[in-house]
Amino acid sequence: MKRQETEVKAVKFGDSHVTTKEFLAPGHNFCTGCGESLAIRMALKALGENVILANATGCAEVCTTPLPYTSWRIPWIHTLFENVGAVISGVEAGLKISVQKGRLEDRGIKCVAMGGDGATSDIGLQALSGAFERGHDFLYICLDNEAYMNTGIQRSSATPYGAATTTAPAGKLSIGQITRKKNMPAIAAAHDIPYVATASPSYRFDLMKKIRKGAEIKGPAYVHILVPCPTGWRHGGDVTIEIGQLAVQTGIFPLYEIEHGRYRLNADPPKRKPVREYLKLQGRYRHLTDENIETVQAMVDADYARLKEKVEAFPA
Amino acid sequence: MSRRVALEASHAVAEAARMADVDVISAYPITPQTHIPERLAEMVADGELNAAYVPVESEHSAMSACLGASAIGARTFTATAGPGLEYMHNVLYVASAMRFPVIMAVANRALSAPISIWGDHSDVMAVRDTGWIQVFCQNSQEAFDMTIWAFRVGEDRSVLFPVMVHLDGFTLSHVVEPMFLPGQADVDRFLPRFQYPYSLDPDRPMTHGALGPPDIYSEAKLAQEMALQESRSVILAAWDEFASIFGRNYRPVEEYRTEGAETLLLTMGSYTETAKIVIDERRDKGEAVGLISLRLWRPFPFEEFRQTVSGARLLIVFDRCISFGMGGPVFSEVRSALYDQDKRPKVVGFVGGLGGRDVPEKEFGYMIDRGREVAEKGSDRMIETVGIR
Amino acid sequence: MHVGSIITDAGNASFRKTGDWRTEKPVLDKEMCVRCALCWIDCPDAAIKPGDDGYYEADLYYCKGCGICAKICPVGAIVMEDEGEQ
């Protein structure tokens, strides 16, 4: 029997009010404990209903729209895997000119595009780069679960060094991914767009604030969200939030913003947790030796130091 | 108030898009289509056309942006050629299946390799199955007329399909010809405003492009095919309406001197005009020859085509493309269309005019003569060609 | 079937009972609960809902039993219990 549900419009967290409206209807096919579905849920609350969302092929699209059902309570379009940057460019241009020609009234509808790490930094990078370069007014959200998860955990350019995937598996001759994670926020920033940020559903209010910020800014904005994937990263569905916290606390996935080329580090723990604490919780890193882990630690230390240098050189 | 002008076919297409008050143009340049987006960009820059010109970074993105624009209810136009058409191949299927009335002019160009910037129909034949309405033009007038007409048909509420307007690369796209430009009032009478019934709108949220599991995909595709077949009635009605407003008659299959013809030539595109000259010469000599030109390519005009050729003894098909491993594609389709007919001509096919190879009048004469020979005695050649060493 | 397979009934996925995926379900001890609402915001399925009494409880129609709520609760007011025989 269904509980008496509330008329409460928002839930208060300190000074923030988070709407109780659910723009992503439950009943979707995301895995149990999926970090991506949580990130989307939070992002939609920050965006509100006056949006149009274009989605690339991937976990989100497949899990939310099995014909004849849809979880989307906002206008939503999916076409292909590799072109969401171009599709949203067309929506945005079409909206702008329709308002300008008096065909539509100006309702300030925000254009938002969403894609996984594959759609963003691999197959869809060209289209996204074009959208950034042309300066369309849109927010791009990258849901990064660090592999092509929807098709069965194949490697992407966002897969970190040492992670096992099905197309870069750990084996007698292989450590898994031998390349370094592509720095997609840096690529976005290199287009001189007004706003770039990293976010995590483990830091809910920071995520929602950044989504809102990205949506309010005029011009292209890019928010890169690390979303733990129980199925692909091989951890329990219950530790999704914990793993996301460790990613930030180890410095593996620092939370920062780049506003008009100026850096702001949102959290700079005085003593970062050792990467081992993060890696050991995930089956995709199970094969790493102590020496491997030391290598990863050195890489993370160096990357973090490099980020700090940028923060010091170009402070917001 | 129509006036006589001389316009390059590419510019005629651009002018048609301008008179149709297109909202979004998203195009990537590729020879020999470039004059179309260039002219449109110029019009926008000078304020002659109020449209969003989106200079995308590839043809794949051009068509993708067109989908987005169409989904928001904007009148959408693009143009491409050859390898550009192929680069957007994946997206073409989606445009049709998702029922976005994008209008696209294609300056037909050869596909690589070897790389060729010159004209043939290999790009057209590669996209036969994509689900677009497709028509061919013979001259600047048709290039203009078909573009206007394409918006009318594609955007029709009972159609909602994208439309390709084919014009031969260089041999038509870059040719300046005399033509009649109608007045804006007449265009407005013929072409209503685009009202897309499934627009992306926060007030009425809809989901476009859902996942189609096996228990639903087949029905979706069948519905698409049925809708494309049913678009025939709007295609014909729109041509009738066009004739009544602009005075020019267009039909799915154009006939030239086919009365009592024993032998028929079949062409598509601008070579139709060259072939007509040869038909005249042969008729003057008393030969019972005629010409048919396929204007409507998709949905294939089965009824009109069968009816037009039923009285002939021989149909000679001129293909400007090789479908590798199969031969001339139009030749194959045409034979298939006639297979079940009680009364049908013999069909002989020729391949030529590839990669910009010129096909002068004498080659059409050759096709008629050699075609008769092959019909009578058969052929020991793997493929019949014209003008190929 | 709508033109272009467009779905016009927004959010109709809410008919789908994902609750039968579960092997464990969250049980709330209201005595311990401080109504911080972290479980509500952290549920990937929006299956935890605010009630009139100010507490946040799982809607078992949708709850997939991931256990995030139990893990994230700062006071241990949520325990995952075996679903038992269905």
PDB file of C-alpha atoms in Angstrom, chain A residues 7-213:
ATOM      1  CA  GLU A   7       2.965  18.083  -0.514  1.00  0.00           C
ATOM      2  CA  VAL A   8       6.406  19.357   0.485  1.00  0.00           C
ATOM      3  CA  LYS A   9       7.853  21.292  -2.432  1.00  0.00           C
ATOM      4  CA  ALA A  10      11.471  21.324  -1.367  1.00  0.00           C
ATOM      5  CA  VAL A  11      13.846  19.801   1.128  1.00  0.00           C
ATOM      6  CA  LYS A  12      16.013  22.171   3.084  1.00  0.00           C
ATOM      7  CA  PHE A  13      19.717  21.514   3.506  1.00  0.00           C
ATOM      8  CA  GLY A  14      21.144  24.436   5.413  1.00  0.00           C
ATOM      9  CA  ASP A  15      20.549  27.380   3.107  1.00  0.00           C
ATOM     10  CA  SER A  16      19.822  25.326   0.031  1.00  0.00           C
ATOM     11  CA  HIS A  17      16.409  24.191  -1.002  1.00  0.00           C
ATOM     12  CA  VAL A  18      16.297  21.167  -3.233  1.00  0.00           C
ATOM     13  CA  THR A  19      13.064  20.608  -5.104  1.00  0.00           C
ATOM     14  CA  THR A  20      11.145  17.414  -4.438  1.00  0.00           C
ATOM     15  CA  LYS A  21      10.139  17.315  -8.120  1.00  0.00           C
ATOM     16  CA  GLU A  22      11.589  14.323  -9.913  1.00  0.00           C
ATOM     17  CA  PHE A  23      12.337  15.148 -13.544  1.00  0.00           C
ATOM     18  CA  LEU A  24      13.640  11.635 -14.076  1.00  0.00           C
ATOM     19  CA  ALA A  25      10.790   9.262 -13.287  1.00  0.00           C
ATOM     20  CA  PRO A  26      11.672   6.105 -11.335  1.00  0.00           C
ATOM     21  CA  GLY A  27      11.052   2.824 -13.088  1.00  0.00           C
ATOM     22  CA  HIS A  28      14.172   3.165 -15.239  1.00  0.00           C
ATOM     23  CA  ASN A  29      16.692   0.430 -16.011  1.00  0.00           C
ATOM     24  CA  PHE A  30      19.848   1.861 -14.420  1.00  0.00           C
ATOM     25  CA  CYS A  31      21.794  -0.724 -12.436  1.00  0.00           C
ATOM     26  CA  THR A  32      21.302  -1.010  -8.700  1.00  0.00           C
ATOM     27  CA  GLY A  33      23.380   1.717  -7.044  1.00  0.00           C
ATOM     28  CA  CYS A  34      24.292   3.426 -10.342  1.00  0.00           C
ATOM     29  CA  GLY A  35      26.265   6.652  -9.852  1.00  0.00           C
ATOM     30  CA  GLU A  36      25.166   7.985 -13.239  1.00  0.00           C
ATOM     31  CA  SER A  37      21.459   7.837 -12.496  1.00  0.00           C
ATOM     32  CA  LEU A  38      22.104   9.664  -9.233  1.00  0.00           C
ATOM     33  CA  ALA A  39      24.120  12.378 -10.968  1.00  0.00           C
ATOM     34  CA  ILE A  40      21.377  12.866 -13.551  1.00  0.00           C
ATOM     35  CA  ARG A  41      18.704  13.029 -10.887  1.00  0.00           C
ATOM     36  CA  MET A  42      20.632  15.713  -9.022  1.00  0.00           C
ATOM     37  CA  ALA A  43      21.523  17.670 -12.152  1.00  0.00           C
ATOM     38  CA  LEU A  44      17.898  17.772 -13.288  1.00  0.00           C
ATOM     39  CA  LYS A  45      16.831  19.147  -9.916  1.00  0.00           C
ATOM     40  CA  ALA A  46      19.365  21.916 -10.361  1.00  0.00           C
ATOM     41  CA  LEU A  47      18.206  22.607 -13.921  1.00  0.00           C
ATOM     42  CA  GLY A  48      14.454  22.700 -13.422  1.00  0.00           C
ATOM     43  CA  GLU A  49      11.911  22.091 -16.153  1.00  0.00           C
ATOM     44  CA  ASN A  50      12.632  24.950 -18.541  1.00  0.00           C
ATOM     45  CA  VAL A  51      15.209  22.938 -20.456  1.00  0.00           C
ATOM     46  CA  ILE A  52      15.648  20.869 -23.588  1.00  0.00           C
ATOM     47  CA  LEU A  53      17.976  17.928 -23.162  1.00  0.00           C
ATOM     48  CA  ALA A  54      19.880  16.195 -25.956  1.00  0.00           C
ATOM     49  CA  ASN A  55      21.386  12.865 -24.972  1.00  0.00           C
ATOM     50  CA  ALA A  56      24.039  10.763 -26.648  1.00  0.00           C
ATOM     51  CA  THR A  57      23.742   6.989 -26.893  1.00  0.00           C
ATOM     52  CA  GLY A  58      24.920   5.332 -23.707  1.00  0.00           C
ATOM     53  CA  CYS A  59      23.777   4.048 -20.351  1.00  0.00           C
ATOM     54  CA  ALA A  60      21.520   7.014 -19.694  1.00  0.00           C
ATOM     55  CA  GLU A  61      19.723   6.899 -23.016  1.00  0.00           C
ATOM     56  CA  VAL A  62      19.266   3.138 -23.022  1.00  0.00           C
ATOM     57  CA  CYS A  63      18.158   2.834 -19.414  1.00  0.00           C
ATOM     58  CA  THR A  64      15.684   5.699 -19.515  1.00  0.00           C
ATOM     59  CA  THR A  65      13.818   5.097 -22.778  1.00  0.00           C
ATOM     60  CA  PRO A  66      12.945   1.468 -23.484  1.00  0.00           C
ATOM     61  CA  LEU A  67      10.057   1.921 -25.919  1.00  0.00           C
ATOM     62  CA  PRO A  68       7.256   2.460 -25.123  1.00  0.00           C
ATOM     63  CA  TYR A  69       8.431   3.842 -21.758  1.00  0.00           C
ATOM     64  CA  THR A  70      10.329   6.985 -20.925  1.00  0.00           C
ATOM     65  CA  SER A  71      11.609   8.318 -17.623  1.00  0.00           C
ATOM     66  CA  TRP A  72      11.992  11.838 -18.950  1.00  0.00           C
ATOM     67  CA  ARG A  73       9.632  14.512 -17.714  1.00  0.00           C
ATOM     68  CA  ILE A  74      11.437  17.181 -19.725  1.00  0.00           C
ATOM     69  CA  PRO A  75      11.726  17.494 -23.535  1.00  0.00           C
ATOM     70  CA  TRP A  76      14.393  15.027 -24.610  1.00  0.00           C
ATOM     71  CA  ILE A  77      16.055  13.995 -27.839  1.00  0.00           C
ATOM     72  CA  HIS A  78      18.479  11.239 -28.680  1.00  0.00           C
ATOM     73  CA  THR A  79      19.767  10.521 -32.179  1.00  0.00           C
ATOM     74  CA  LEU A  80      23.197   8.860 -32.268  1.00  0.00           C
ATOM     75  CA  PHE A  81      26.309   8.199 -30.178  1.00  0.00           C
ATOM     76  CA  GLU A  82      28.724  10.554 -31.871  1.00  0.00           C
ATOM     77  CA  ASN A  83      26.828  13.766 -32.490  1.00  0.00           C
ATOM     78  CA  VAL A  84      25.140  15.215 -29.425  1.00  0.00           C
ATOM     79  CA  GLY A  85      27.341  18.334 -29.620  1.00  0.00           C
ATOM     80  CA  ALA A  86      25.996  18.969 -33.113  1.00  0.00           C
ATOM     81  CA  VAL A  87      22.385  18.130 -32.263  1.00  0.00           C
ATOM     82  CA  ILE A  88      22.297  20.586 -29.381  1.00  0.00           C
ATOM     83  CA  SER A  89      23.916  23.186 -31.664  1.00  0.00           C
ATOM     84  CA  GLY A  90      20.970  22.790 -34.024  1.00  0.00           C
ATOM     85  CA  VAL A  91      18.429  22.994 -31.197  1.00  0.00           C
ATOM     86  CA  GLU A  92      20.080  26.106 -29.821  1.00  0.00           C
ATOM     87  CA  ALA A  93      20.381  27.800 -33.207  1.00  0.00           C
ATOM     88  CA  GLY A  94      16.815  26.850 -34.072  1.00  0.00           C
ATOM     89  CA  LEU A  95      15.497  28.201 -30.770  1.00  0.00           C
ATOM     90  CA  LYS A  96      17.419  31.460 -31.072  1.00  0.00           C
ATOM     91  CA  ILE A  97      16.325  32.200 -34.626  1.00  0.00           C
ATOM     92  CA  SER A  98      12.730  31.181 -33.938  1.00  0.00           C
ATOM     93  CA  VAL A  99      12.571  33.663 -31.072  1.00  0.00           C
ATOM     94  CA  GLN A 100      14.331  36.307 -33.152  1.00  0.00           C
ATOM     95  CA  LYS A 101      11.901  35.837 -36.045  1.00  0.00           C
ATOM     96  CA  GLY A 102       8.950  36.022 -33.658  1.00  0.00           C
ATOM     97  CA  ARG A 103       7.896  32.410 -34.234  1.00  0.00           C
ATOM     98  CA  LEU A 104       8.426  31.477 -30.598  1.00  0.00           C
ATOM     99  CA  GLU A 105       8.242  33.613 -27.495  1.00  0.00           C
ATOM    100  CA  ASP A 106      11.413  34.071 -25.490  1.00  0.00           C
ATOM    101  CA  ARG A 107      11.010  31.722 -22.522  1.00  0.00           C
ATOM    102  CA  GLY A 108      14.699  31.478 -21.711  1.00  0.00           C
ATOM    103  CA  ILE A 109      14.725  27.753 -22.375  1.00  0.00           C
ATOM    104  CA  LYS A 110      18.146  26.327 -21.610  1.00  0.00           C
ATOM    105  CA  CYS A 111      19.788  23.889 -24.020  1.00  0.00           C
ATOM    106  CA  VAL A 112      21.584  21.042 -22.287  1.00  0.00           C
ATOM    107  CA  ALA A 113      23.509  18.148 -23.799  1.00  0.00           C
ATOM    108  CA  MET A 114      24.604  15.027 -21.998  1.00  0.00           C
ATOM    109  CA  GLY A 115      26.950  12.238 -22.905  1.00  0.00           C
ATOM    110  CA  GLY A 116      29.120   9.587 -21.365  1.00  0.00           C
ATOM    111  CA  ASP A 117      32.893   9.628 -21.480  1.00  0.00           C
ATOM    112  CA  GLY A 118      32.847   7.749 -24.784  1.00  0.00           C
ATOM    113  CA  ALA A 119      30.428  10.156 -26.402  1.00  0.00           C
ATOM    114  CA  THR A 120      32.348  13.119 -25.021  1.00  0.00           C
ATOM    115  CA  SER A 121      36.055  12.435 -25.368  1.00  0.00           C
ATOM    116  CA  ASP A 122      36.086   9.793 -28.084  1.00  0.00           C
ATOM    117  CA  ILE A 123      33.502   9.402 -30.797  1.00  0.00           C
ATOM    118  CA  GLY A 124      31.762  12.694 -30.112  1.00  0.00           C
ATOM    119  CA  LEU A 125      34.773  14.917 -29.455  1.00  0.00           C
ATOM    120  CA  GLN A 126      34.773  16.507 -32.892  1.00  0.00           C
ATOM    121  CA  ALA A 127      31.143  17.529 -32.696  1.00  0.00           C
ATOM    122  CA  LEU A 128      31.585  18.866 -29.162  1.00  0.00           C
ATOM    123  CA  SER A 129      34.673  20.828 -30.124  1.00  0.00           C
ATOM    124  CA  GLY A 130      32.737  22.402 -32.962  1.00  0.00           C
ATOM    125  CA  ALA A 131      29.889  23.349 -30.640  1.00  0.00           C
ATOM    126  CA  PHE A 132      32.361  24.964 -28.204  1.00  0.00           C
ATOM    127  CA  GLU A 133      34.154  26.822 -30.987  1.00  0.00           C
ATOM    128  CA  ARG A 134      30.930  28.220 -32.420  1.00  0.00           C
ATOM    129  CA  GLY A 135      30.021  29.513 -28.958  1.00  0.00           C
ATOM    130  CA  HIS A 136      26.498  28.084 -28.736  1.00  0.00           C
ATOM    131  CA  ASP A 137      24.706  28.892 -25.496  1.00  0.00           C
ATOM    132  CA  PHE A 138      24.457  25.445 -23.913  1.00  0.00           C
ATOM    133  CA  LEU A 139      25.548  23.355 -20.971  1.00  0.00           C
ATOM    134  CA  TYR A 140      27.340  20.096 -21.665  1.00  0.00           C
ATOM    135  CA  ILE A 141      27.340  17.455 -18.957  1.00  0.00           C
ATOM    136  CA  CYS A 142      29.801  14.597 -19.226  1.00  0.00           C
ATOM    137  CA  LEU A 143      28.830  11.552 -17.200  1.00  0.00           C
ATOM    138  CA  ASP A 144      32.173   9.839 -16.833  1.00  0.00           C
ATOM    139  CA  ASN A 145      32.120   6.216 -15.713  1.00  0.00           C
ATOM    140  CA  GLU A 146      35.522   5.725 -17.315  1.00  0.00           C
ATOM    141  CA  ALA A 147      34.671   3.181 -20.018  1.00  0.00           C
ATOM    142  CA  TYR A 148      32.014   2.269 -22.575  1.00  0.00           C
ATOM    143  CA  MET A 149      29.880   0.788 -19.858  1.00  0.00           C
ATOM    144  CA  ASN A 150      26.624   0.384 -21.685  1.00  0.00           C
ATOM    145  CA  THR A 151      28.110  -1.921 -24.300  1.00  0.00           C
ATOM    146  CA  GLY A 152      29.965  -4.028 -21.750  1.00  0.00           C
ATOM    147  CA  ILE A 153      32.867  -2.191 -20.095  1.00  0.00           C
ATOM    148  CA  GLN A 154      35.157  -1.507 -23.062  1.00  0.00           C
ATOM    149  CA  ARG A 155      38.001   0.981 -22.648  1.00  0.00           C
ATOM    150  CA  SER A 156      37.651   4.627 -23.513  1.00  0.00           C
ATOM    151  CA  SER A 157      40.141   7.482 -23.519  1.00  0.00           C
ATOM    152  CA  ALA A 158      38.765   8.311 -20.071  1.00  0.00           C
ATOM    153  CA  THR A 159      39.731   4.956 -18.606  1.00  0.00           C
ATOM    154  CA  PRO A 160      42.504   5.572 -16.047  1.00  0.00           C
ATOM    155  CA  TYR A 161      45.946   3.994 -16.119  1.00  0.00           C
ATOM    156  CA  GLY A 162      45.895   0.476 -14.701  1.00  0.00           C
ATOM    157  CA  ALA A 163      42.131  -0.063 -14.885  1.00  0.00           C
ATOM    158  CA  ALA A 164      40.943  -3.320 -16.418  1.00  0.00           C
ATOM    159  CA  THR A 165      38.337  -3.196 -19.142  1.00  0.00           C
ATOM    160  CA  THR A 166      37.260  -5.820 -21.635  1.00  0.00           C
ATOM    161  CA  THR A 167      39.257  -4.320 -24.500  1.00  0.00           C
ATOM    162  CA  ALA A 168      42.263  -3.469 -22.356  1.00  0.00           C
ATOM    163  CA  PRO A 169      42.111  -6.310 -19.902  1.00  0.00           C
ATOM    164  CA  ALA A 170      44.656  -7.073 -17.244  1.00  0.00           C
ATOM    165  CA  GLY A 171      46.616 -10.144 -18.223  1.00  0.00           C
ATOM    166  CA  LYS A 172      49.976 -11.847 -18.126  1.00  0.00           C
ATOM    167  CA  LEU A 173      51.372  -9.224 -20.471  1.00  0.00           C
ATOM    168  CA  SER A 174      49.174  -6.314 -19.597  1.00  0.00           C
ATOM    169  CA  ILE A 175      48.395  -4.002 -16.729  1.00  0.00           C
ATOM    170  CA  GLY A 176      45.056  -3.107 -18.292  1.00  0.00           C
ATOM    171  CA  GLN A 177      44.879   0.485 -19.514  1.00  0.00           C
ATOM    172  CA  ILE A 178      48.393   1.583 -20.425  1.00  0.00           C
ATOM    173  CA  THR A 179      47.456   5.125 -21.411  1.00  0.00           C
ATOM    174  CA  ARG A 180      46.616   8.041 -19.138  1.00  0.00           C
ATOM    175  CA  LYS A 181      43.125   9.409 -18.744  1.00  0.00           C
ATOM    176  CA  LYS A 182      42.400  12.088 -21.345  1.00  0.00           C
ATOM    177  CA  ASN A 183      42.088  15.460 -19.612  1.00  0.00           C
ATOM    178  CA  MET A 184      38.715  16.422 -20.981  1.00  0.00           C
ATOM    179  CA  PRO A 185      38.152  19.474 -18.733  1.00  0.00           C
ATOM    180  CA  ALA A 186      41.465  20.873 -20.028  1.00  0.00           C
ATOM    181  CA  ILE A 187      40.363  20.243 -23.609  1.00  0.00           C
ATOM    182  CA  ALA A 188      37.101  22.034 -22.918  1.00  0.00           C
ATOM    183  CA  ALA A 189      38.970  24.914 -21.274  1.00  0.00           C
ATOM    184  CA  ALA A 190      41.329  25.152 -24.247  1.00  0.00           C
ATOM    185  CA  HIS A 191      38.338  26.348 -26.291  1.00  0.00           C
ATOM    186  CA  ASP A 192      38.204  29.410 -24.046  1.00  0.00           C
ATOM    187  CA  ILE A 193      34.649  28.704 -22.981  1.00  0.00           C
ATOM    188  CA  PRO A 194      33.367  30.697 -19.987  1.00  0.00           C
ATOM    189  CA  TYR A 195      32.855  27.810 -17.555  1.00  0.00           C
ATOM    190  CA  VAL A 196      34.368  24.400 -16.920  1.00  0.00           C
ATOM    191  CA  ALA A 197      33.912  22.379 -13.745  1.00  0.00           C
ATOM    192  CA  THR A 198      34.389  18.913 -12.312  1.00  0.00           C
ATOM    193  CA  ALA A 199      31.756  17.441 -10.030  1.00  0.00           C
ATOM    194  CA  SER A 200      30.716  14.301  -8.174  1.00  0.00           C
ATOM    195  CA  PRO A 201      27.343  13.011  -6.965  1.00  0.00           C
ATOM    196  CA  SER A 202      29.108  12.289  -3.687  1.00  0.00           C
ATOM    197  CA  TYR A 203      29.240  16.055  -3.228  1.00  0.00           C
ATOM    198  CA  ARG A 204      25.633  16.735  -3.993  1.00  0.00           C
ATOM    199  CA  PHE A 205      25.309  20.430  -3.313  1.00  0.00           C
ATOM    200  CA  ASP A 206      28.576  21.258  -5.045  1.00  0.00           C
ATOM    201  CA  LEU A 207      27.310  19.344  -8.088  1.00  0.00           C
ATOM    202  CA  MET A 208      23.960  21.073  -8.141  1.00  0.00           C
ATOM    203  CA  LYS A 209      25.553  24.472  -7.676  1.00  0.00           C
ATOM    204  CA  LYS A 210      27.897  23.872 -10.595  1.00  0.00           C
ATOM    205  CA  ILE A 211      25.102  22.650 -12.846  1.00  0.00           C
ATOM    206  CA  ARG A 212      23.102  25.746 -12.036  1.00  0.00           C
ATOM    207  CA  LYS A 213      26.118  27.938 -12.641  1.00  0.00           C
TER     208      LYS A 213
END
